[in-house]
Amino acid sequence: MLNDFDFLLDYRATDTEAEIFWDLPLDADPDCEYLVVNNSADETIKTKKTHASLSGLTPESQIDISVYIVYPDKRADHKNNPVLLGQFSLQTAKTKKKIDITAAPYNAVGDGKTNNTDAIQAALTDCDKDSFIYIPAGTFLTGALNVHSDTEIYLEEEALLQGTENPEDYLPKIWSRFEGHEMECYRSLLNLGELDHDADYNCKNVVIRGKGSIMGGGAALAKAIARTEGERLRDYIASLGDKIKEYEKPETIACRFRGRLINMSNCQNIWIHGLTLGYGPAWNLHFIYSDNIVTDHCTIKSEGIWNGDGWDPDSSTNSTIYACDFYTEDDSVAIKSGKNPEGNVINRPTKHIRVFDCITNFGHGLCIGSEMSGGVEDVRLWDCEMGPTWSGIEIKATKKRGGYVKNILVRDITASHIQMHSVGYNDDGEGSKVPPLLSDCHFERMHLLGRFLDNNAGKNEWHDCPSILLCGFDVPGYEINNVSFKDIEMEAPAEGIDSIHTEYCKDITFENMKTVPRK
């Protein structure tokens, strides 16, 4: 697995600023440093992170960039420093024309009371590749908005794009995917692209950035949608009888119609940068059948929101999130690829996902699944703080899900615990003929607490648990297999709890495992 590694070195740029990011090299350790050299200006940035920011650049210019790694002197295997990781030519954009949503003919009002949906949508419709939407300071109330290709949105400091709490402001419904099923959902606050699992990308090259905030209608909107849909589906839900037990909760069906904060379907090359985002009625940043979605230097919030995930790749590829802070009620990052049987048939895996330099302040951490019937592969996670979380790092599936999870690489992380296991909830749908395959995962240089934080519904309770839990499927050939742990610190377990618990596993290896006092 570790030898099958395509090194990522990439950037995103505006007219005067750029963000550069790259993979953690396979032989790097936390003592390594990096040099980002602007050869065109003879300037060097030194950093311990695997990303760097450039500012004060000249519009429409080409800048030659080299990135080096510097190994610590104690590394006997590396005497020749620095070592080139890669180089490229960075191209800045041209300066665009400003479309101020408060100016004529749009005249949006940032008083927190006026519904500006029509005004802001008109500005978005008028935006082309040579202009950008400018949202100044103020609270701009709006319903669902559509964003087309080649759009740039900039939110000034203290600018707030605030979603309404009225479900009618998010109609008509659009095709989306929620908890693994393609279905008609209420529109999200920002809607990019149109869902079609057989089609190419239909929304490209969008930038959403700035110093402001985008906030959804939150729990009030979620509950209003659930009430409306619950009444509409009352007879159907009653007809399910005992089969309702296959769903997570009795209200799960009605709640699946909620929109998100930002919904991206069949999108490519979307950059979300520098913003505070949150309080969608369900998940916040959700992208389906999409490619090259980059999110960085954002804060994502969803306290009090059921299913309040932060960043959800869903049958999507080549996407990266870094330098973000999460305050989410549910998963900070949730990686998905559909649900049985639909996800098995569509068969669109999520792959080549990077998550690094992120902090999860509470919530559920990073999860793969449970909707993973289309497969998940090549997920790389490093340099993150996920200590105070419910799930830590979790790979989960139900027995009838089918699909696979493989080639997962996790390094230099603090987490509550690691879980790879079967779960019994969210289990509706016709089952696959075979269980999922969970395999080929490597965990290295981690500190595990052996306890998790339950902050649901405002609680703040710690519970003891194994630092490592591996529980596969009781079908020969579908055990968890080929999983390795190296240089792992586990805090001393609570009385009566094992630090490592395994069932239905094979080819599990442990190297340099340490027990350390609880902090």
Short mmCIF file of C-alpha atoms in Angstrom, two decimals:
data_model
loop_
_atom_site.label_atom_id
_atom_site.label_comp_id
_atom_site.label_asym_id
_atom_site.label_seq_id
_atom_site.Cartn_x
_atom_site.Cartn_y
_atom_site.Cartn_z
CA MET A 1 0.00 0.00 0.00
CA LEU A 2 2.61 2.57 1.02
CA ASN A 3 4.54 2.16 -2.21
CA ASP A 4 1.47 2.97 -4.30
CA PHE A 5 1.68 6.67 -3.58
CA ASP A 6 1.12 9.56 -6.00
CA PHE A 7 2.70 12.60 -4.35
CA LEU A 8 0.39 15.63 -4.34
CA LEU A 9 1.81 19.14 -4.79
CA ASP A 10 -0.88 21.65 -5.70
CA TYR A 11 -2.01 25.26 -5.29
CA ARG A 12 -4.98 27.60 -5.55
CA ALA A 13 -4.57 31.28 -6.40
CA THR A 14 -6.46 34.55 -6.78
CA ASP A 15 -4.99 37.68 -8.36
CA THR A 16 -2.78 38.56 -5.35
CA GLU A 17 -2.79 35.51 -3.03
CA ALA A 18 -2.03 31.80 -3.26
CA GLU A 19 -2.28 28.69 -1.11
CA ILE A 20 0.26 25.92 -1.70
CA PHE A 21 -0.22 22.44 -0.23
CA TRP A 22 1.47 19.07 -0.53
CA ASP A 23 1.48 15.52 0.80
CA LEU A 24 3.36 14.47 3.87
CA PRO A 25 6.25 12.49 2.37
CA LEU A 26 6.30 8.82 3.31
CA ASP A 27 9.64 9.16 5.09
CA ALA A 28 8.81 12.44 6.88
CA ASP A 29 8.47 12.74 10.63
CA PRO A 30 7.24 15.57 12.90
CA ASP A 31 10.76 17.04 13.19
CA CYS A 32 11.02 17.76 9.46
CA GLU A 33 10.75 21.29 8.11
CA TYR A 34 9.75 22.52 4.67
CA LEU A 35 11.03 25.35 2.50
CA VAL A 36 8.70 26.98 0.00
CA VAL A 37 10.88 29.00 -2.37
CA ASN A 38 9.49 31.73 -4.58
CA ASN A 39 12.20 31.57 -7.22
CA SER A 40 10.74 34.55 -9.07
CA ALA A 41 11.22 36.86 -6.07
CA ASP A 42 14.05 35.05 -4.27
CA GLU A 43 11.87 34.62 -1.16
CA THR A 44 11.62 31.58 1.10
CA ILE A 45 8.94 30.48 3.58
CA LYS A 46 10.03 28.03 6.28
CA THR A 47 7.27 25.95 7.87
CA LYS A 48 6.60 22.77 9.84
CA LYS A 49 3.23 22.42 8.07
CA THR A 50 2.57 20.87 4.67
CA HIS A 51 1.03 24.06 3.34
CA ALA A 52 1.99 27.72 2.95
CA SER A 53 0.31 31.02 2.09
CA LEU A 54 1.62 33.66 -0.31
CA SER A 55 0.31 37.23 -0.45
CA GLY A 56 1.10 40.48 -2.20
CA LEU A 57 1.44 38.77 -5.58
CA THR A 58 1.17 40.48 -8.95
CA PRO A 59 -2.00 39.71 -10.94
CA GLU A 60 -1.65 37.73 -14.17
CA SER A 61 1.89 36.65 -13.38
CA GLN A 62 3.78 33.37 -13.43
CA ILE A 63 5.73 32.48 -10.29
CA ASP A 64 8.17 29.58 -10.16
CA ILE A 65 7.81 27.66 -6.90
CA SER A 66 10.04 24.95 -5.40
CA VAL A 67 9.20 22.98 -2.27
CA TYR A 68 11.92 21.26 -0.23
CA ILE A 69 11.97 19.05 2.85
CA VAL A 70 14.68 19.50 5.48
CA TYR A 71 15.36 16.41 7.56
CA PRO A 72 16.61 16.80 11.15
CA ASP A 73 20.34 16.37 11.73
CA LYS A 74 19.71 13.28 13.84
CA ARG A 75 18.42 11.41 10.79
CA ALA A 76 21.43 9.38 9.72
CA ASP A 77 19.60 8.28 6.58
CA HIS A 78 19.46 11.85 5.26
CA LYS A 79 22.68 13.81 5.14
CA ASN A 80 21.97 15.82 1.99
CA ASN A 81 19.63 18.66 2.97
CA PRO A 82 17.42 20.17 1.72
CA VAL A 83 15.73 17.63 -0.61
CA LEU A 84 13.51 18.83 -3.45
CA LEU A 85 9.93 17.54 -3.22
CA GLY A 86 8.68 19.24 -6.36
CA GLN A 87 8.40 22.42 -8.36
CA PHE A 88 5.80 24.11 -10.53
CA SER A 89 4.78 27.43 -12.08
CA LEU A 90 2.04 29.21 -10.17
CA GLN A 91 -0.24 31.39 -12.29
CA THR A 92 -2.10 34.24 -10.58
CA ALA A 93 -5.49 35.35 -11.89
CA LYS A 94 -6.39 38.68 -13.37
CA THR A 95 -8.15 41.26 -11.19
CA LYS A 96 -11.91 40.94 -11.59
CA LYS A 97 -14.75 43.44 -11.66
CA LYS A 98 -16.65 43.76 -8.36
CA ILE A 99 -20.40 43.06 -8.27
CA ASP A 100 -21.56 44.56 -4.97
CA ILE A 101 -24.87 42.98 -3.97
CA THR A 102 -25.89 46.16 -2.13
CA ALA A 103 -25.43 48.38 -5.19
CA ALA A 104 -27.92 48.94 -7.99
CA PRO A 105 -29.55 47.11 -9.64
CA TYR A 106 -29.47 44.47 -6.85
CA ASN A 107 -29.87 46.62 -3.73
CA ALA A 108 -29.58 43.83 -1.18
CA VAL A 109 -30.08 44.98 2.42
CA GLY A 110 -27.88 43.64 5.22
CA ASP A 111 -30.28 44.32 8.09
CA GLY A 112 -30.89 40.68 9.05
CA LYS A 113 -34.62 41.11 8.30
CA THR A 114 -35.01 41.69 4.57
CA ASN A 115 -35.21 38.54 2.43
CA ASN A 116 -32.59 39.13 -0.27
CA THR A 117 -32.97 35.88 -2.23
CA ASP A 118 -34.04 37.50 -5.51
CA ALA A 119 -31.43 40.27 -5.30
CA ILE A 120 -28.50 37.95 -4.54
CA GLN A 121 -29.63 35.40 -7.13
CA ALA A 122 -29.75 38.14 -9.77
CA ALA A 123 -26.16 39.11 -8.91
CA LEU A 124 -25.05 35.47 -9.08
CA THR A 125 -26.74 35.04 -12.44
CA ASP A 126 -24.94 38.11 -13.78
CA CYS A 127 -21.53 37.00 -12.49
CA ASP A 128 -19.14 35.79 -15.18
CA LYS A 129 -15.50 34.70 -15.20
CA ASP A 130 -14.33 38.33 -15.31
CA SER A 131 -16.28 39.46 -12.23
CA PHE A 132 -16.88 38.45 -8.61
CA ILE A 133 -19.74 38.74 -6.13
CA TYR A 134 -18.90 41.09 -3.26
CA ILE A 135 -20.81 40.74 0.02
CA PRO A 136 -19.97 43.62 2.39
CA ALA A 137 -20.39 43.74 6.17
CA GLY A 138 -23.97 43.09 7.28
CA THR A 139 -26.40 40.22 7.74
CA PHE A 140 -27.97 39.26 4.43
CA LEU A 141 -30.97 36.98 4.90
CA THR A 142 -31.65 34.64 1.99
CA GLY A 143 -33.20 31.40 0.88
CA ALA A 144 -31.68 28.90 -1.56
CA LEU A 145 -29.26 30.26 -4.16
CA ASN A 146 -27.88 28.68 -7.36
CA VAL A 147 -24.20 29.09 -8.24
CA HIS A 148 -23.01 28.43 -11.79
CA SER A 149 -19.57 27.70 -13.25
CA ASP A 150 -16.82 30.34 -13.18
CA THR A 151 -18.36 32.17 -10.21
CA GLU A 152 -16.34 33.79 -7.43
CA ILE A 153 -17.96 34.93 -4.17
CA TYR A 154 -16.10 37.10 -1.65
CA LEU A 155 -17.47 37.82 1.84
CA GLU A 156 -15.97 40.79 3.60
CA GLU A 157 -15.12 40.72 7.31
CA GLU A 158 -18.35 40.81 9.37
CA ALA A 159 -20.36 39.84 6.29
CA LEU A 160 -22.92 37.13 7.02
CA LEU A 161 -24.91 35.24 4.41
CA GLN A 162 -27.72 33.92 6.60
CA GLY A 163 -30.16 31.24 5.50
CA THR A 164 -33.81 31.63 6.46
CA GLU A 165 -35.70 29.18 8.69
CA ASN A 166 -38.63 28.78 6.28
CA PRO A 167 -38.73 25.49 4.31
CA GLU A 168 -40.64 27.18 1.47
CA ASP A 169 -37.54 29.31 0.77
CA TYR A 170 -35.73 26.09 -0.29
CA LEU A 171 -38.24 24.89 -2.87
CA PRO A 172 -38.55 23.47 -5.45
CA LYS A 173 -36.75 20.34 -4.35
CA ILE A 174 -33.74 19.10 -6.31
CA TRP A 175 -32.16 15.71 -6.79
CA SER A 176 -29.46 15.08 -4.23
CA ARG A 177 -28.15 12.19 -2.15
CA PHE A 178 -28.65 11.78 1.57
CA GLU A 179 -27.49 8.87 3.71
CA GLY A 180 -26.64 6.96 0.56
CA HIS A 181 -29.89 7.35 -1.37
CA GLU A 182 -30.48 9.54 -4.41
CA MET A 183 -33.68 11.42 -3.71
CA GLU A 184 -35.42 14.76 -4.01
CA CYS A 185 -34.30 17.02 -1.17
CA TYR A 186 -34.94 20.59 -0.22
CA ARG A 187 -32.38 22.85 -1.82
CA SER A 188 -29.34 23.86 0.17
CA LEU A 189 -28.39 27.45 0.91
CA LEU A 190 -25.81 27.34 -1.91
CA ASN A 191 -26.43 24.87 -4.73
CA LEU A 192 -23.71 24.04 -7.24
CA GLY A 193 -24.27 21.61 -10.13
CA GLU A 194 -26.99 19.12 -10.99
CA LEU A 195 -26.94 15.52 -9.78
CA ASP A 196 -26.47 12.79 -12.39
CA HIS A 197 -24.32 9.75 -11.62
CA ASP A 198 -23.99 8.95 -15.34
CA ALA A 199 -23.00 12.46 -16.44
CA ASP A 200 -19.81 14.53 -16.50
CA TYR A 201 -19.13 17.55 -14.30
CA ASN A 202 -21.59 20.37 -14.98
CA CYS A 203 -20.37 23.05 -12.57
CA LYS A 204 -16.68 24.00 -12.58
CA ASN A 205 -14.20 26.58 -11.36
CA VAL A 206 -16.03 28.19 -8.43
CA VAL A 207 -14.31 30.12 -5.63
CA ILE A 208 -16.08 30.94 -2.35
CA ARG A 209 -13.77 32.85 -0.02
CA GLY A 210 -13.21 35.80 2.26
CA LYS A 211 -13.30 36.71 5.95
CA GLY A 212 -17.04 36.50 6.56
CA SER A 213 -19.55 33.76 7.34
CA ILE A 214 -22.15 31.60 5.62
CA MET A 215 -24.75 30.19 8.03
CA GLY A 216 -27.79 28.04 7.39
CA GLY A 217 -31.24 27.97 8.95
CA GLY A 218 -29.99 25.49 11.55
CA ALA A 219 -32.12 23.39 13.87
CA ALA A 220 -35.24 25.51 13.33
CA LEU A 221 -35.16 24.85 9.58
CA ALA A 222 -34.34 21.17 10.09
CA LYS A 223 -37.29 20.66 12.46
CA ALA A 224 -39.66 22.54 10.18
CA ILE A 225 -38.70 20.35 7.21
CA ALA A 226 -39.03 17.20 9.31
CA ARG A 227 -42.52 18.22 10.45
CA THR A 228 -43.64 18.93 6.89
CA GLU A 229 -42.21 15.71 5.46
CA GLY A 230 -43.31 13.62 8.43
CA GLU A 231 -46.90 14.67 7.86
CA ARG A 232 -46.64 14.04 4.12
CA LEU A 233 -45.22 10.54 4.70
CA ARG A 234 -47.27 9.63 7.76
CA ASP A 235 -49.13 6.73 6.15
CA TYR A 236 -45.97 5.34 4.52
CA ILE A 237 -43.99 5.47 7.77
CA ALA A 238 -46.83 3.75 9.62
CA SER A 239 -46.93 1.01 6.96
CA LEU A 240 -43.32 0.03 7.66
CA GLY A 241 -44.22 -1.55 10.98
CA ASP A 242 -41.23 -3.30 12.55
CA LYS A 243 -39.03 -2.43 9.56
CA ILE A 244 -38.69 1.07 11.01
CA LYS A 245 -36.11 -0.50 13.36
CA GLU A 246 -33.69 -0.67 10.40
CA TYR A 247 -33.54 3.13 10.40
CA GLU A 248 -31.49 5.10 12.88
CA LYS A 249 -34.49 6.80 14.47
CA PRO A 250 -38.26 6.87 13.74
CA GLU A 251 -37.84 10.42 12.36
CA THR A 252 -34.95 9.42 10.07
CA ILE A 253 -37.10 9.12 6.94
CA ALA A 254 -38.64 12.57 7.26
CA CYS A 255 -35.27 14.13 8.07
CA ARG A 256 -33.58 12.76 4.94
CA PHE A 257 -35.21 15.50 2.88
CA ARG A 258 -33.21 18.28 4.53
CA GLY A 259 -30.85 20.31 2.38
CA ARG A 260 -27.29 21.12 3.33
CA LEU A 261 -25.40 24.39 3.78
CA ILE A 262 -23.46 24.00 0.51
CA ASN A 263 -24.43 21.21 -1.87
CA MET A 264 -22.06 20.38 -4.75
CA SER A 265 -23.25 17.82 -7.30
CA ASN A 266 -21.21 16.85 -10.38
CA CYS A 267 -18.78 19.66 -9.58
CA GLN A 268 -15.09 20.06 -10.37
CA ASN A 269 -12.45 22.47 -9.14
CA ILE A 270 -14.27 24.21 -6.28
CA TRP A 271 -12.22 26.22 -3.76
CA ILE A 272 -13.68 27.26 -0.39
CA HIS A 273 -11.27 29.38 1.64
CA GLY A 274 -11.01 31.46 4.80
CA LEU A 275 -14.67 31.48 5.90
CA THR A 276 -16.73 30.56 8.93
CA LEU A 277 -19.39 28.08 7.81
CA GLY A 278 -22.11 26.19 9.56
CA TYR A 279 -25.57 25.50 10.88
CA GLY A 280 -26.93 23.88 7.76
CA PRO A 281 -30.13 21.95 8.54
CA ALA A 282 -28.11 18.73 8.05
CA TRP A 283 -24.58 18.30 6.71
CA ASN A 284 -22.65 21.43 5.86
CA LEU A 285 -20.25 20.91 2.91
CA HIS A 286 -21.50 17.93 0.92
CA PHE A 287 -20.14 17.03 -2.51
CA ILE A 288 -21.43 14.18 -4.65
CA TYR A 289 -19.92 12.75 -7.88
CA SER A 290 -17.43 15.63 -7.73
CA ASP A 291 -13.70 16.13 -8.16
CA ASN A 292 -11.03 18.48 -6.89
CA ILE A 293 -12.90 20.14 -4.02
CA VAL A 294 -10.44 22.07 -1.84
CA THR A 295 -11.36 23.60 1.52
CA ASP A 296 -8.84 25.41 3.71
CA HIS A 297 -8.53 27.87 6.60
CA CYS A 298 -12.23 27.58 7.45
CA THR A 299 -14.10 27.18 10.73
CA ILE A 300 -17.09 24.83 10.53
CA LYS A 301 -19.81 24.81 13.21
CA SER A 302 -22.96 22.78 13.82
CA GLU A 303 -23.66 22.56 17.55
CA GLY A 304 -27.23 21.41 18.18
CA ILE A 305 -27.77 20.01 14.65
CA TRP A 306 -28.64 16.33 14.22
CA ASN A 307 -26.40 14.95 11.42
CA GLY A 308 -24.37 18.16 11.65
CA ASP A 309 -21.39 16.84 9.66
CA GLY A 310 -18.70 19.27 8.57
CA TRP A 311 -17.15 18.09 5.26
CA ASP A 312 -18.57 15.09 3.39
CA PRO A 313 -17.00 13.68 0.19
CA ASP A 314 -19.56 11.33 -1.38
CA SER A 315 -18.50 9.24 -4.39
CA SER A 316 -15.98 11.99 -5.08
CA THR A 317 -12.29 12.15 -5.89
CA ASN A 318 -9.04 14.11 -5.51
CA SER A 319 -10.29 16.40 -2.74
CA THR A 320 -8.49 18.04 0.15
CA ILE A 321 -9.28 19.81 3.41
CA TYR A 322 -6.64 21.40 5.61
CA ALA A 323 -6.06 24.08 8.24
CA CYS A 324 -9.70 23.94 9.37
CA ASP A 325 -11.29 24.00 12.84
CA PHE A 326 -14.40 21.93 13.53
CA TYR A 327 -17.09 22.53 16.14
CA THR A 328 -19.53 19.93 14.84
CA GLU A 329 -22.27 18.00 16.58
CA ASP A 330 -21.64 14.98 14.34
CA ASP A 331 -18.72 13.92 12.11
CA SER A 332 -16.13 16.57 11.33
CA VAL A 333 -15.30 14.66 8.15
CA ALA A 334 -17.53 11.86 6.86
CA ILE A 335 -16.41 9.95 3.77
CA LYS A 336 -19.19 8.16 1.88
CA SER A 337 -19.97 6.40 -1.42
CA GLY A 338 -23.61 5.36 -1.35
CA LYS A 339 -25.74 2.75 0.32
CA ASN A 340 -26.87 -0.74 -0.57
CA PRO A 341 -28.20 -1.62 -3.04
CA GLU A 342 -28.02 1.68 -4.94
CA GLY A 343 -24.42 2.41 -4.01
CA ASN A 344 -23.32 -1.08 -5.13
CA VAL A 345 -25.00 -0.58 -8.53
CA ILE A 346 -23.82 3.00 -9.17
CA ASN A 347 -20.37 1.84 -8.03
CA ARG A 348 -18.70 5.25 -7.79
CA PRO A 349 -15.94 5.04 -5.13
CA THR A 350 -14.58 7.93 -3.12
CA LYS A 351 -10.81 8.05 -3.49
CA HIS A 352 -7.73 10.24 -3.17
CA ILE A 353 -8.91 12.25 -0.15
CA ARG A 354 -6.49 14.31 2.01
CA VAL A 355 -7.27 15.67 5.49
CA PHE A 356 -4.48 17.45 7.39
CA ASP A 357 -3.66 20.16 9.91
CA CYS A 358 -7.23 20.19 11.21
CA ILE A 359 -8.55 20.49 14.76
CA THR A 360 -11.73 18.79 15.94
CA ASN A 361 -12.79 20.53 19.14
CA PHE A 362 -15.66 18.09 19.81
CA GLY A 363 -18.11 15.98 17.83
CA HIS A 364 -17.48 12.64 16.19
CA GLY A 365 -14.10 13.06 14.48
CA LEU A 366 -13.27 11.48 11.12
CA CYS A 367 -15.52 8.67 9.88
CA ILE A 368 -15.55 6.51 6.78
CA GLY A 369 -19.03 5.08 6.25
CA SER A 370 -21.37 3.79 7.18
CA GLU A 371 -22.61 4.53 3.65
CA MET A 372 -19.63 3.14 1.69
CA SER A 373 -21.22 0.65 -0.73
CA GLY A 374 -19.44 2.17 -3.73
CA GLY A 375 -16.05 1.76 -2.07
CA VAL A 376 -13.53 4.09 -0.39
CA GLU A 377 -9.79 4.05 -1.09
CA ASP A 378 -6.63 6.14 -0.74
CA VAL A 379 -7.53 8.35 2.22
CA ARG A 380 -4.60 10.12 3.88
CA LEU A 381 -4.87 11.85 7.23
CA TRP A 382 -2.05 13.60 9.09
CA ASP A 383 -1.12 16.33 11.53
CA CYS A 384 -4.57 16.61 13.15
CA GLU A 385 -5.84 17.03 16.70
CA MET A 386 -8.92 14.86 17.29
CA GLY A 387 -8.62 14.13 21.00
CA PRO A 388 -11.97 15.37 22.38
CA THR A 389 -14.20 13.41 19.98
CA TRP A 390 -16.84 10.71 20.20
CA SER A 391 -15.64 8.43 17.40
CA GLY A 392 -12.00 9.42 16.95
CA ILE A 393 -11.00 7.79 13.69
CA GLU A 394 -13.75 5.39 12.68
CA ILE A 395 -14.25 3.06 9.72
CA LYS A 396 -17.75 1.61 9.93
CA ALA A 397 -20.24 -0.39 7.86
CA THR A 398 -23.25 -2.58 8.34
CA LYS A 399 -22.93 -6.25 7.45
CA LYS A 400 -25.19 -5.98 4.41
CA ARG A 401 -23.54 -2.85 2.98
CA GLY A 402 -21.13 -4.49 0.52
CA GLY A 403 -18.34 -2.40 -0.97
CA TYR A 404 -14.88 -1.92 0.52
CA VAL A 405 -12.56 0.41 2.42
CA LYS A 406 -8.85 0.10 1.68
CA ASN A 407 -5.55 1.97 1.52
CA ILE A 408 -6.03 4.28 4.50
CA LEU A 409 -2.91 6.00 5.87
CA VAL A 410 -3.07 7.88 9.20
CA ARG A 411 -0.02 9.53 10.78
CA ASP A 412 0.88 12.09 13.45
CA ILE A 413 -2.57 12.30 15.03
CA THR A 414 -3.97 12.63 18.54
CA ALA A 415 -7.36 10.92 18.73
CA SER A 416 -9.73 9.54 21.33
CA HIS A 417 -9.56 6.05 19.78
CA ILE A 418 -9.43 4.07 16.52
CA GLN A 419 -12.41 1.97 15.44
CA MET A 420 -12.88 -0.38 12.49
CA HIS A 421 -16.13 -2.23 13.01
CA SER A 422 -19.61 -3.26 11.98
CA VAL A 423 -22.58 -1.22 13.15
CA GLY A 424 -26.28 -2.02 13.31
CA TYR A 425 -27.92 1.34 12.63
CA ASN A 426 -28.82 3.09 9.35
CA ASP A 427 -29.45 -0.41 7.98
CA ASP A 428 -32.41 -0.03 5.63
CA GLY A 429 -32.22 -1.12 2.02
CA GLU A 430 -31.79 -4.46 0.27
CA GLY A 431 -28.54 -6.10 1.36
CA SER A 432 -25.51 -6.89 -0.75
CA LYS A 433 -24.73 -10.55 -1.40
CA VAL A 434 -21.49 -10.20 0.57
CA PRO A 435 -20.32 -8.11 3.55
CA PRO A 436 -17.93 -5.19 3.10
CA LEU A 437 -14.18 -5.67 2.91
CA LEU A 438 -12.19 -3.51 5.36
CA SER A 439 -8.47 -3.88 4.69
CA ASP A 440 -5.03 -2.36 4.05
CA CYS A 441 -4.87 0.39 6.65
CA HIS A 442 -1.76 1.81 8.34
CA PHE A 443 -1.70 3.87 11.54
CA GLU A 444 1.59 5.45 12.65
CA ARG A 445 2.85 7.91 15.29
CA MET A 446 -0.43 8.38 17.10
CA HIS A 447 -1.44 9.28 20.63
CA LEU A 448 -4.71 7.61 21.71
CA LEU A 449 -6.66 8.63 24.83
CA GLY A 450 -8.66 5.44 25.39
CA ARG A 451 -11.76 7.52 26.16
CA PHE A 452 -14.25 9.56 24.17
CA LEU A 453 -16.23 12.73 24.76
CA ASP A 454 -20.02 12.72 24.54
CA ASN A 455 -21.16 16.28 23.92
CA ASN A 456 -24.50 15.48 22.30
CA ALA A 457 -27.40 17.67 23.41
CA GLY A 458 -25.05 19.90 25.36
CA LYS A 459 -23.50 17.14 27.47
CA ASN A 460 -19.80 17.05 28.30
CA GLU A 461 -19.18 13.52 29.53
CA TRP A 462 -16.08 11.35 29.06
CA HIS A 463 -16.44 7.58 28.68
CA ASP A 464 -13.68 4.96 28.81
CA CYS A 465 -13.12 2.66 25.82
CA PRO A 466 -10.37 0.60 24.14
CA SER A 467 -7.79 2.72 22.37
CA ILE A 468 -8.04 0.34 19.38
CA LEU A 469 -11.20 -1.57 18.48
CA LEU A 470 -11.18 -3.91 15.46
CA CYS A 471 -14.34 -5.95 14.95
CA GLY A 472 -14.85 -7.46 11.51
CA PHE A 473 -17.60 -9.59 9.99
CA ASP A 474 -18.28 -13.17 11.04
CA VAL A 475 -18.08 -14.49 7.47
CA PRO A 476 -14.91 -16.28 6.30
CA GLY A 477 -12.95 -14.04 3.94
CA TYR A 478 -14.53 -10.84 5.25
CA GLU A 479 -12.52 -10.36 8.40
CA ILE A 480 -10.69 -7.07 8.86
CA ASN A 481 -7.29 -7.77 7.34
CA ASN A 482 -3.85 -6.33 6.66
CA VAL A 483 -3.93 -3.52 9.21
CA SER A 484 -0.74 -2.24 10.84
CA PHE A 485 -0.01 -0.07 13.85
CA LYS A 486 3.43 1.46 14.43
CA ASP A 487 4.77 3.86 17.07
CA ILE A 488 1.45 4.20 18.88
CA GLU A 489 1.10 5.72 22.35
CA MET A 490 -1.97 4.57 24.28
CA GLU A 491 -2.90 6.19 27.55
CA ALA A 492 -3.32 3.71 30.41
CA PRO A 493 -6.74 2.04 30.12
CA ALA A 494 -9.45 2.28 32.73
CA GLU A 495 -9.89 -0.70 35.03
CA GLY A 496 -11.54 -3.61 33.28
CA ILE A 497 -10.94 -2.28 29.75
CA ASP A 498 -8.34 -3.60 27.33
CA SER A 499 -6.32 -1.08 25.34
CA ILE A 500 -6.71 -3.25 22.23
CA HIS A 501 -9.78 -5.31 21.39
CA THR A 502 -10.00 -7.46 18.23
CA GLU A 503 -12.62 -9.83 16.76
CA TYR A 504 -12.82 -11.42 13.31
CA CYS A 505 -9.44 -10.09 12.18
CA LYS A 506 -6.37 -11.46 10.41
CA ASP A 507 -2.92 -10.15 9.50
CA ILE A 508 -2.96 -7.38 12.12
CA THR A 509 0.52 -6.19 13.11
CA PHE A 510 1.72 -4.06 16.02
CA GLU A 511 5.17 -2.44 16.25
CA ASN A 512 6.49 -0.27 19.07
CA MET A 513 3.24 0.08 20.99
CA LYS A 514 3.55 2.01 24.26
CA THR A 515 1.32 2.54 27.26
CA VAL A 516 1.75 5.98 28.83
CA PRO A 517 0.11 7.65 31.85
CA ARG A 518 -3.19 9.40 31.35
CA LYS A 519 -2.92 13.14 30.82
#
